[in-house]
Each structure stands twice: as structure tokens, then as C-alpha cells.
PDB file of C-alpha atoms in Angstrom:
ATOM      1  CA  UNK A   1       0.000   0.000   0.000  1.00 79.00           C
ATOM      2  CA  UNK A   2       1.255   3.878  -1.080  1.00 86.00           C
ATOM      3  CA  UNK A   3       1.990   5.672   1.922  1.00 92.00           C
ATOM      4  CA  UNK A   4      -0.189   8.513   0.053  1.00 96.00           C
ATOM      5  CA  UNK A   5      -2.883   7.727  -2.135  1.00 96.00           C
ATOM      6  CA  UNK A   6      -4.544  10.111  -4.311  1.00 95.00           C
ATOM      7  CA  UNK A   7      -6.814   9.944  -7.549  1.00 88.00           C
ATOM      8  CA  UNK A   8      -4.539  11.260 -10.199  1.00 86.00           C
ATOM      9  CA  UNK A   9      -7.613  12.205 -12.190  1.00 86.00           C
ATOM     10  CA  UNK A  10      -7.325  14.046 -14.695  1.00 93.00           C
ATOM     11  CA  UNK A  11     -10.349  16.409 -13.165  1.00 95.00           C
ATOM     12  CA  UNK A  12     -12.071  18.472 -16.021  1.00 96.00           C
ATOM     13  CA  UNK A  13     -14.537  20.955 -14.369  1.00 97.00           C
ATOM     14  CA  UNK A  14     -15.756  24.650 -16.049  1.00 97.00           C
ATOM     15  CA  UNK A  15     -14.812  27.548 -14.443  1.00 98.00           C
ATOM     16  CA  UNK A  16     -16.886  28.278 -11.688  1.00 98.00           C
ATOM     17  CA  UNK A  17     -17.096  24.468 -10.648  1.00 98.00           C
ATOM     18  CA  UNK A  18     -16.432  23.677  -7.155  1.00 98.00           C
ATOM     19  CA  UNK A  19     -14.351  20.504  -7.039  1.00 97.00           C
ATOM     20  CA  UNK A  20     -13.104  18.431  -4.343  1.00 96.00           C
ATOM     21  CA  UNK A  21      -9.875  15.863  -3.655  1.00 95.00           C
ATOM     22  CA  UNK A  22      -9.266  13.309  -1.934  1.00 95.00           C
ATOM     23  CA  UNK A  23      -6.449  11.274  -0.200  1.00 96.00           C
ATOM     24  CA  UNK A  24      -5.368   8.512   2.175  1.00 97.00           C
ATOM     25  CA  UNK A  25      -2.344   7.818   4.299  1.00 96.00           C
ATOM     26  CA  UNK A  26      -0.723   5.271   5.896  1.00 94.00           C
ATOM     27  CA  UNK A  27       0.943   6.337   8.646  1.00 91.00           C
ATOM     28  CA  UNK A  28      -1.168   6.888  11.517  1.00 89.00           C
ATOM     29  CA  UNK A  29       1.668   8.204  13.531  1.00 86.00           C
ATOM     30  CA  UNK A  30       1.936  11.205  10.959  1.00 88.00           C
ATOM     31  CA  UNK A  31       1.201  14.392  12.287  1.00 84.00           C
ATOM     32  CA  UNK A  32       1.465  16.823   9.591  1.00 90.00           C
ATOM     33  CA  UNK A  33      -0.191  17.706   6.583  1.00 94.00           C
ATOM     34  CA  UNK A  34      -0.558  19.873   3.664  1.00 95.00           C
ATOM     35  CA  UNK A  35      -1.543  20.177  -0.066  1.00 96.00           C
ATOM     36  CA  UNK A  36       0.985  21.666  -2.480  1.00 96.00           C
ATOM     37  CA  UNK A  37       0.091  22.912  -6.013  1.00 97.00           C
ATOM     38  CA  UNK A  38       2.590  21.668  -8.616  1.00 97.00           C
ATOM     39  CA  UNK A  39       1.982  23.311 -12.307  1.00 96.00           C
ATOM     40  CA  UNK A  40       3.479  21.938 -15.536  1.00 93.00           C
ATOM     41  CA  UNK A  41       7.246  21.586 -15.533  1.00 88.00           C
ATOM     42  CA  UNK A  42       7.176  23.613 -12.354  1.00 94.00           C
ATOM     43  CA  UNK A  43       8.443  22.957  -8.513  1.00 95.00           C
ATOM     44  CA  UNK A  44       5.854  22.205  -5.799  1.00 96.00           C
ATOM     45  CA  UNK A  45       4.751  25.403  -4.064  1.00 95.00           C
ATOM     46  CA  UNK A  46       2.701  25.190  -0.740  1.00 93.00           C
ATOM     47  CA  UNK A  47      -0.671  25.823  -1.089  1.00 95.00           C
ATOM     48  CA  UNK A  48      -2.294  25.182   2.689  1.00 93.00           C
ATOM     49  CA  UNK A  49      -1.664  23.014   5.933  1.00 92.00           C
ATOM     50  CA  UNK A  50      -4.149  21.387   7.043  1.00 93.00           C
ATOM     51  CA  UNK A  51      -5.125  20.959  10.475  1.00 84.00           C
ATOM     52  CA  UNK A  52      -7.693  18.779  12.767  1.00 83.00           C
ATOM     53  CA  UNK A  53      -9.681  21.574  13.112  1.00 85.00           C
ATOM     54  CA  UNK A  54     -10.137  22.289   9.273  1.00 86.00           C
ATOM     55  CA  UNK A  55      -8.593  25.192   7.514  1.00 91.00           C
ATOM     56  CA  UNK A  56     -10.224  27.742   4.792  1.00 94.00           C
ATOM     57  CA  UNK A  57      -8.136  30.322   3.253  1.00 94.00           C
ATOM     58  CA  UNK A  58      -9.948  32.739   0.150  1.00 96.00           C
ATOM     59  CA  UNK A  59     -11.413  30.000  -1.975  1.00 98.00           C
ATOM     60  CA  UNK A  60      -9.876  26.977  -0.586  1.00 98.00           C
ATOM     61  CA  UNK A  61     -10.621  24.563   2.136  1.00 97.00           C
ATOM     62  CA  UNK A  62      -8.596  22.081   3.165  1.00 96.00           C
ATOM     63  CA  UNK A  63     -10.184  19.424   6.304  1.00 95.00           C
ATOM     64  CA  UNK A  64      -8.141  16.583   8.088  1.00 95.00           C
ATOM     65  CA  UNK A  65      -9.958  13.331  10.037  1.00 93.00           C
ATOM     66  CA  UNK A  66      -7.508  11.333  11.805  1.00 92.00           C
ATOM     67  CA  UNK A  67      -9.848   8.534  12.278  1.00 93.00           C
ATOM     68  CA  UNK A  68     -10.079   7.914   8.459  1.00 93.00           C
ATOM     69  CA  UNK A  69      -6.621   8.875   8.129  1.00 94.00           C
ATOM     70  CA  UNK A  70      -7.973  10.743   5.436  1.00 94.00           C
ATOM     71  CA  UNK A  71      -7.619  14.656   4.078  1.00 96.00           C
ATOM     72  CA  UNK A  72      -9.412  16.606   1.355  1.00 96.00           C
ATOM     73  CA  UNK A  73      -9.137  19.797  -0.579  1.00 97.00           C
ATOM     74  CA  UNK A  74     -12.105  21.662  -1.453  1.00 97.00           C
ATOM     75  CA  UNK A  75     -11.969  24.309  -4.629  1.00 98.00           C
ATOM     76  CA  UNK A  76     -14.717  26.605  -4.932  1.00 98.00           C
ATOM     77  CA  UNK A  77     -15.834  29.016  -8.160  1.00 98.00           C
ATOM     78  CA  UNK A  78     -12.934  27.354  -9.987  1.00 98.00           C
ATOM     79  CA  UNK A  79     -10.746  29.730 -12.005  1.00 98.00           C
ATOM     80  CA  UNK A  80      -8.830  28.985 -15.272  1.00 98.00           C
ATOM     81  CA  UNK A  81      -5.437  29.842 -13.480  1.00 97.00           C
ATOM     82  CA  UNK A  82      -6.521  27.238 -10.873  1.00 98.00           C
ATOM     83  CA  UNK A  83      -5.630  24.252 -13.422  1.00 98.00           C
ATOM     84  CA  UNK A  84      -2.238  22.424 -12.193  1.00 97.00           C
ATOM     85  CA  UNK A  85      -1.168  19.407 -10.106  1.00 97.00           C
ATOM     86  CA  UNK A  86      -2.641  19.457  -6.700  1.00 97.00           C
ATOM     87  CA  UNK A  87      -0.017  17.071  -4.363  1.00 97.00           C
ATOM     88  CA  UNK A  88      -1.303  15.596  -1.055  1.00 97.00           C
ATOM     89  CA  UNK A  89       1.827  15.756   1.280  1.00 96.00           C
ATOM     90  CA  UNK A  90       2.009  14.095   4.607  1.00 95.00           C
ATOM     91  CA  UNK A  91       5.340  14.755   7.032  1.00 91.00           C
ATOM     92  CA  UNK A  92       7.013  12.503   8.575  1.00 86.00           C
ATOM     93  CA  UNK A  93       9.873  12.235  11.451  1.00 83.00           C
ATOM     94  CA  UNK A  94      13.057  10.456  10.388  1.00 83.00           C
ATOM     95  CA  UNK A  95      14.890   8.560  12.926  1.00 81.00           C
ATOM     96  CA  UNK A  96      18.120  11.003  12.984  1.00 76.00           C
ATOM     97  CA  UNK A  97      15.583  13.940  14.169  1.00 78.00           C
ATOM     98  CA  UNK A  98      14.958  15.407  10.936  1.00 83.00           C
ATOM     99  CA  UNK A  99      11.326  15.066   9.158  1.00 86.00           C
ATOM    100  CA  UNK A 100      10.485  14.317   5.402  1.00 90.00           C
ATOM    101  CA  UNK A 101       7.757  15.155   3.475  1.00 93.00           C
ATOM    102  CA  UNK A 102       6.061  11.984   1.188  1.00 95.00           C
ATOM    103  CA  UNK A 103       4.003  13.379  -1.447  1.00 96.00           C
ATOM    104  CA  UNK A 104       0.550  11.829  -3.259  1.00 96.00           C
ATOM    105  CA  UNK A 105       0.821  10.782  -6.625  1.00 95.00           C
ATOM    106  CA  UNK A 106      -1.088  14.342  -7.829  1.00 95.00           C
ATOM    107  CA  UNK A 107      -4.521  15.216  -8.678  1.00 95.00           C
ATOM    108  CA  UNK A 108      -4.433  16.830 -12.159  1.00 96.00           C
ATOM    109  CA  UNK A 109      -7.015  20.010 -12.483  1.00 97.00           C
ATOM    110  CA  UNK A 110      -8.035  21.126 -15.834  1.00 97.00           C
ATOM    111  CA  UNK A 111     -10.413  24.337 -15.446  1.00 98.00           C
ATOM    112  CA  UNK A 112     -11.740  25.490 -18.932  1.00 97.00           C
ATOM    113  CA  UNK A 113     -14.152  27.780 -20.342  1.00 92.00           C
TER     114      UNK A 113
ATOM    115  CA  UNK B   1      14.393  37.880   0.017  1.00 61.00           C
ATOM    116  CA  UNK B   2      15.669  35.306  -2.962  1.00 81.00           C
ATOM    117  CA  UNK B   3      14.034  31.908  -3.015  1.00 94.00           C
ATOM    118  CA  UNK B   4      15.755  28.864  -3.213  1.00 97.00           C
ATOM    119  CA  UNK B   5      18.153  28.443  -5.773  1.00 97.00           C
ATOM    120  CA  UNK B   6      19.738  25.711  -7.906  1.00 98.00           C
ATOM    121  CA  UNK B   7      21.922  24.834 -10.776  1.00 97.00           C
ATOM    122  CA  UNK B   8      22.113  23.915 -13.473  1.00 98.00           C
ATOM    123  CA  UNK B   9      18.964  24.108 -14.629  1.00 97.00           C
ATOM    124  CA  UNK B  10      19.002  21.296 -17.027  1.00 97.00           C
ATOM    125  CA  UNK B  11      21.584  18.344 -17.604  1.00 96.00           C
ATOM    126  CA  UNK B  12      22.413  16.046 -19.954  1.00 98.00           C
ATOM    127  CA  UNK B  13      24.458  13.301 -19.243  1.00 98.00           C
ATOM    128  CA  UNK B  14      25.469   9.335 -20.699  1.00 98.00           C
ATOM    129  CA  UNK B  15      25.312   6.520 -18.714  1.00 98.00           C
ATOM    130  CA  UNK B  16      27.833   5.363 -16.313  1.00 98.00           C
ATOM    131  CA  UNK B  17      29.077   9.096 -15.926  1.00 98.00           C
ATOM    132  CA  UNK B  18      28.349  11.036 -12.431  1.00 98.00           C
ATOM    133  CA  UNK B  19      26.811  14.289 -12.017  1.00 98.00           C
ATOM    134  CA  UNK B  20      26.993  17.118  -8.922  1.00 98.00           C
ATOM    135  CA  UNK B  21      23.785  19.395  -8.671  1.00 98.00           C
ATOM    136  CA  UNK B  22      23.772  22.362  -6.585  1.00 98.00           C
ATOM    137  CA  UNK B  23      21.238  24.069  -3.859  1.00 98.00           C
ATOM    138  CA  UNK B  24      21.468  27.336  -2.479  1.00 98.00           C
ATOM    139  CA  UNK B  25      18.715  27.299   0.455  1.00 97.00           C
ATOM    140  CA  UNK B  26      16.699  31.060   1.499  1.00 95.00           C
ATOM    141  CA  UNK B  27      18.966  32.790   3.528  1.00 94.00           C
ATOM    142  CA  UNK B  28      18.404  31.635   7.371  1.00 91.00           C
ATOM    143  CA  UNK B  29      17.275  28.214   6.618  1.00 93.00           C
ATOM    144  CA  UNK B  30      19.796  25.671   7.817  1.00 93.00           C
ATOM    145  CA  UNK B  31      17.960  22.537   6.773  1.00 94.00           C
ATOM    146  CA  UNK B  32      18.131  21.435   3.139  1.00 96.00           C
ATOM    147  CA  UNK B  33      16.597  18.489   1.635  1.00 96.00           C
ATOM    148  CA  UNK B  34      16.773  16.542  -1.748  1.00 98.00           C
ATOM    149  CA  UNK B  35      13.696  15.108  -3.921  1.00 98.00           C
ATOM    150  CA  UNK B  36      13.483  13.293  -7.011  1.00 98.00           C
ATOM    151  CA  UNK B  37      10.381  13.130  -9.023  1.00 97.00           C
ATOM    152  CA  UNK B  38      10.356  10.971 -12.364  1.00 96.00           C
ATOM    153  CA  UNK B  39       7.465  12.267 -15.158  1.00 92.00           C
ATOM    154  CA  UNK B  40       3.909  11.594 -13.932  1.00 90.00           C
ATOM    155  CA  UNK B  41       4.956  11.101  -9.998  1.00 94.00           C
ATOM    156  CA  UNK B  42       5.298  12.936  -6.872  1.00 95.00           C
ATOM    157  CA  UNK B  43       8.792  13.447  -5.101  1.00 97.00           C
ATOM    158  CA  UNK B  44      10.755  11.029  -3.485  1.00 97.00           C
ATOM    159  CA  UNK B  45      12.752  12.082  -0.919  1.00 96.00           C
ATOM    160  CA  UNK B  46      16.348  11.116  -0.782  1.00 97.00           C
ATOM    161  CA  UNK B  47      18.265  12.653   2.127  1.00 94.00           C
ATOM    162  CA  UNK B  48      17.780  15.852   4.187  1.00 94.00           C
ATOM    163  CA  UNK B  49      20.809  17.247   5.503  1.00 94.00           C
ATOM    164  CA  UNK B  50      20.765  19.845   8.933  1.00 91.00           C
ATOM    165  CA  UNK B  51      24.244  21.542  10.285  1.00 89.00           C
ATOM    166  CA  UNK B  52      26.316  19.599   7.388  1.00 91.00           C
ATOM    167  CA  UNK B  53      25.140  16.285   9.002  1.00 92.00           C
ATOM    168  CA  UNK B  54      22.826  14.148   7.610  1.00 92.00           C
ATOM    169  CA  UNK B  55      19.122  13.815   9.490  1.00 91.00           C
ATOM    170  CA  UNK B  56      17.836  11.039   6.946  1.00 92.00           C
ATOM    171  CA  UNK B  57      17.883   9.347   3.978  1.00 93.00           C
ATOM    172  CA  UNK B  58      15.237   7.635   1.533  1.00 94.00           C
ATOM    173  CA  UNK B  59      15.399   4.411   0.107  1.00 94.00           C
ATOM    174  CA  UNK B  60      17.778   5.591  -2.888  1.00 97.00           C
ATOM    175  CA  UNK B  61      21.555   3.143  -3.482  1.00 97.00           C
ATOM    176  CA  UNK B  62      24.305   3.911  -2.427  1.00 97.00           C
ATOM    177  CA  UNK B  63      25.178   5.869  -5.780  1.00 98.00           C
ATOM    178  CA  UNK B  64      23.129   8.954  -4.290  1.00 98.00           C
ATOM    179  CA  UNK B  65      25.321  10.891  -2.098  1.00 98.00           C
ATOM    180  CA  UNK B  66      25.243  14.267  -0.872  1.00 98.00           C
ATOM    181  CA  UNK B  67      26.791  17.041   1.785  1.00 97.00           C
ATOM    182  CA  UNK B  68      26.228  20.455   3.010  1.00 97.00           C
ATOM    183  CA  UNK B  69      28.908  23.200   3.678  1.00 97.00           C
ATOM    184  CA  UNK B  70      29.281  25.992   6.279  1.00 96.00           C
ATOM    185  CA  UNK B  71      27.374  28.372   4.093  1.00 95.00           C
ATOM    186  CA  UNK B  72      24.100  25.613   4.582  1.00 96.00           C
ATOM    187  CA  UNK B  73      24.037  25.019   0.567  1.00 97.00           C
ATOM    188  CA  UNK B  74      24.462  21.372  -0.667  1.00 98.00           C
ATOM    189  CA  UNK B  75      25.161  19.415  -3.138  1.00 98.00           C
ATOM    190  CA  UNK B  76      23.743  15.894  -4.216  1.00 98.00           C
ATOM    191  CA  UNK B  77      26.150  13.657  -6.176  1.00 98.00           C
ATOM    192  CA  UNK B  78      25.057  10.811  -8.483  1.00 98.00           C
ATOM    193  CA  UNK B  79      27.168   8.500  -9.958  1.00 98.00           C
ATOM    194  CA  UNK B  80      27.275   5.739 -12.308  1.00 98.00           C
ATOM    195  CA  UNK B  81      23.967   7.334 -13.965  1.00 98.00           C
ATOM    196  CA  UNK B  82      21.493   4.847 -15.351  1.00 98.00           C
ATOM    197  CA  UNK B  83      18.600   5.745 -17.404  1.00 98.00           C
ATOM    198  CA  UNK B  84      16.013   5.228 -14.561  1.00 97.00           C
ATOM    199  CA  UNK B  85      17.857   8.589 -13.123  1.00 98.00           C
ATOM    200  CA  UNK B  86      16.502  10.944 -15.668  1.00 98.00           C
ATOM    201  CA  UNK B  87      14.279  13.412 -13.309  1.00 98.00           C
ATOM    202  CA  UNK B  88      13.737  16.385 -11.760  1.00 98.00           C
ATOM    203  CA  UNK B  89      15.836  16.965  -8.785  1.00 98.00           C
ATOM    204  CA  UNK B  90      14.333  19.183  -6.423  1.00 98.00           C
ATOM    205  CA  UNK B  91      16.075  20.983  -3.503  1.00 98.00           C
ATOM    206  CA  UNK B  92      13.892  22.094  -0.513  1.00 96.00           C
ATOM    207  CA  UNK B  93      14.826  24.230   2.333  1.00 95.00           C
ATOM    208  CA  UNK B  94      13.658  24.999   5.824  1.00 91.00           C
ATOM    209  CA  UNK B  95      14.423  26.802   8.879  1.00 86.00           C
ATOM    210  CA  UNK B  96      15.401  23.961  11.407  1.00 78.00           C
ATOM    211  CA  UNK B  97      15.486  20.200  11.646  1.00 69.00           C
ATOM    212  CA  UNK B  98      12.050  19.597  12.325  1.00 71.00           C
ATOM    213  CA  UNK B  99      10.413  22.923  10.484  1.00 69.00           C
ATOM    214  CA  UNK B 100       7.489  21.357   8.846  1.00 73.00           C
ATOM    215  CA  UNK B 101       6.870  23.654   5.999  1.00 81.00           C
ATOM    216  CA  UNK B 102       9.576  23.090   3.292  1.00 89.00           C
ATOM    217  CA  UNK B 103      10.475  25.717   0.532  1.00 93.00           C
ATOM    218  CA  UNK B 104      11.171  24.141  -3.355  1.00 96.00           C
ATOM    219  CA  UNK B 105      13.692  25.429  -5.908  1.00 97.00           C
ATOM    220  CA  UNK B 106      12.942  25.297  -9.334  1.00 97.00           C
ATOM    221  CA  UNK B 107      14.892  21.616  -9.625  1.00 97.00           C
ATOM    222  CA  UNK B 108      17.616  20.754 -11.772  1.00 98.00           C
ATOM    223  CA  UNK B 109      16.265  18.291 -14.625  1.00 97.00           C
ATOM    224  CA  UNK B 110      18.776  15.513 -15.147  1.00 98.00           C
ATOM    225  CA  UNK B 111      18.136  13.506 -18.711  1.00 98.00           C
ATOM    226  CA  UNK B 112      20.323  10.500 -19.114  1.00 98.00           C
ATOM    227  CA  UNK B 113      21.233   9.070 -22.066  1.00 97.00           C
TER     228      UNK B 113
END
């Protein structure tokens, strides 16, 4: 089993759509999350954490349940600059001290017109 | 404040032959650490290094080496290349050991021949 499972989609939705993602984990130790946005050719750039408690920042939400080991990203009023990789990134601690981040396979997002 | 950096930006090199890439991390951050990601994946991580000492390392051979100098850059060092090598190598920085949040360059994107 993936440490990080995601749907890699592709997701096709019209602007304005309000999509949602999904992912598993593994780990039920980990205790750190967060979704990264990847676009084509590009380097991961961090989009949200996400935390017990659930998280919402502009047009994103972003909710975490440890029983399910399971966290989601919620896109509302899609735009057309919204279309990229979304990553599914869960941190982990490293037995020297230091932590590592394992990443989802990626969600594509295609937002057109 | 500059972002992190790395060179070169693209590489192409022939089997059996080694290669160096280099990360500069955002000024302050003493923890760098190294990602691969092959075409239609997300990144692997290979070591993370903290104070010029190694914190942890992913399940990558022995041909993936790396170190960090007083200055907190790195370098990763690959050698006897093989074809299943060709990928983006992504350096990520962060302020400490255990920050959570890591901080992509734009990668260095190895093709091997």
C-alpha cells in the first residue's frame, strides 16, 4: 500500500465548478499535513496546511480526520489559473531527528471555459 | 528575500558518468533536503541534511550521495547514472530540523542518455 494515495484524475470541471480531492495515508503516527500545487514543468509550491480543526483560506478549504486517516481539498468558483497538479503531502519524522515530506501521486485540475 | 536556488537548470548526461547538482537554500534556513520526481509522480525524498550532518535518507543506493557546507548550501552527487535517473531533482529548504513547511527550488532536470 502507497503511503499517500490520491486519484490522479485528470479532473475536467468549467470555471466556476467547485471541485473536491481526496487522499489517504498510511501512517497513523503522521502528524502533519498539507496540499501543495505543482503546475506543468514547475516545482511544488505550498498551497495550505491542514489541520484537525479544518482550515479555509480565500477559496480553498482544506479538512483533516484522523480517524479515516484521510484529508481533502475543497476548490470553490474554480478559475482557469486554478488548473495544475494538486499534491497531497504528509510529514514525517526520520529517525536522525529530521522530518520528510512523502508526497501523493497528484490530482491533475483542468479548469476550462 | 531570494528563493531557493539551484543549478544547473538542465543536464544532460550518458550513462555510467556522475553528475553534482547544486542548492542554495533562502537565507536563514539551515535545513536542506533533496527530492526526485520521475514524469507523472510525486517526489521522493532522498536525504535531508541539517548543520552539514545528515538527518535522513530515503530508500535511494548507495550511488546517491550528498553534503552540506558551512554556508548551509548542498550538493547531491550521483554517480554511475542509469537511465532510470533521468528526473527532476528538487532541492527544498527549511528553517530547522524539524520545520514542517519546506520551501522548493525550481529543480535541476537531469536527462540520461
Amino acid at each position: 500500500r502507497k503511503e499517500v494515495e490520491q486519484d490522479p484524475g485528470p479532473f475536467n470541471v468549467p470555471e466556476g465548478a467547485t471541485v473536491a480531492f481526496n487522499c489517504t495515508y498510511s501512517n497513523s503516527a503522521s502528524q502533519s499535513f498539507f496540499w501543495y500545487r505543482q503546475d506543468c514543468r514547475k516545482e511544488p509550491k505550498l498551497l495550505m496546511s491542514v489541520y484537525s480543526s479544518g482550515n479555509e483560506d480565500g477559496r480553498f478549504t482544506a479538512q483533516l480526520n484522523r480517524a479515516s486517516q484521510y484529508i481533502s481539498l475543497l476548490i470553490r468558483d474554480s478559475k482557469l489559473s486554478d488548473s495544475a497538479t494538486y499534491l497531497c503531502v504528509v510529514n514525517g519524522v526520520l529517525t536522525g531527528g529530521g522530518n520528510k515530506l512523502t508526497f501523493g501521486t497528484g490530482t491533475q485540475l483542468k479548469v476550462e471555459l | 528575500d531570494a528563493g531557493v536556488t539551484q543549478s544547473p537548470t538542465h543536464l544532460i548526461k550518458t550513462r555510467g558518468q556522475h553528475v553534482t547538482l547544486r542548492c542554495s537554500p533562502i537565507s536563514g534556513h539551515k535545513s536542506v533536503s533533496w527530492y526526485q520526481q520521475v514524469l507523472g509522480q510525486g517526489p521522493q525524498f532522498i536525504f535531508q541534511y541539517y548543520e552539514k550532518e545528515e538527518r535522513g535518507r530515503g530508500n535511494f543506493p548507495d550511488r546517491f550521495s550528498a553534503r552540506q557546507f558551512p554556508n548551509y548550501s548542498s550538493e547531491l552527487n550521483v554517480n554511475a547514472l542509469l537511465l532510470g535517473d533521468s528526473a527532476l531533482y528538487l532541492c527544498a529548504s527549511s528553517p530547522g530540523q524539524s520545520s514542517y513547511e519546506q520551501y522548493f527550488g525550481p529543480g535541476t532536470r537531469l536527462t540520461v542518455t
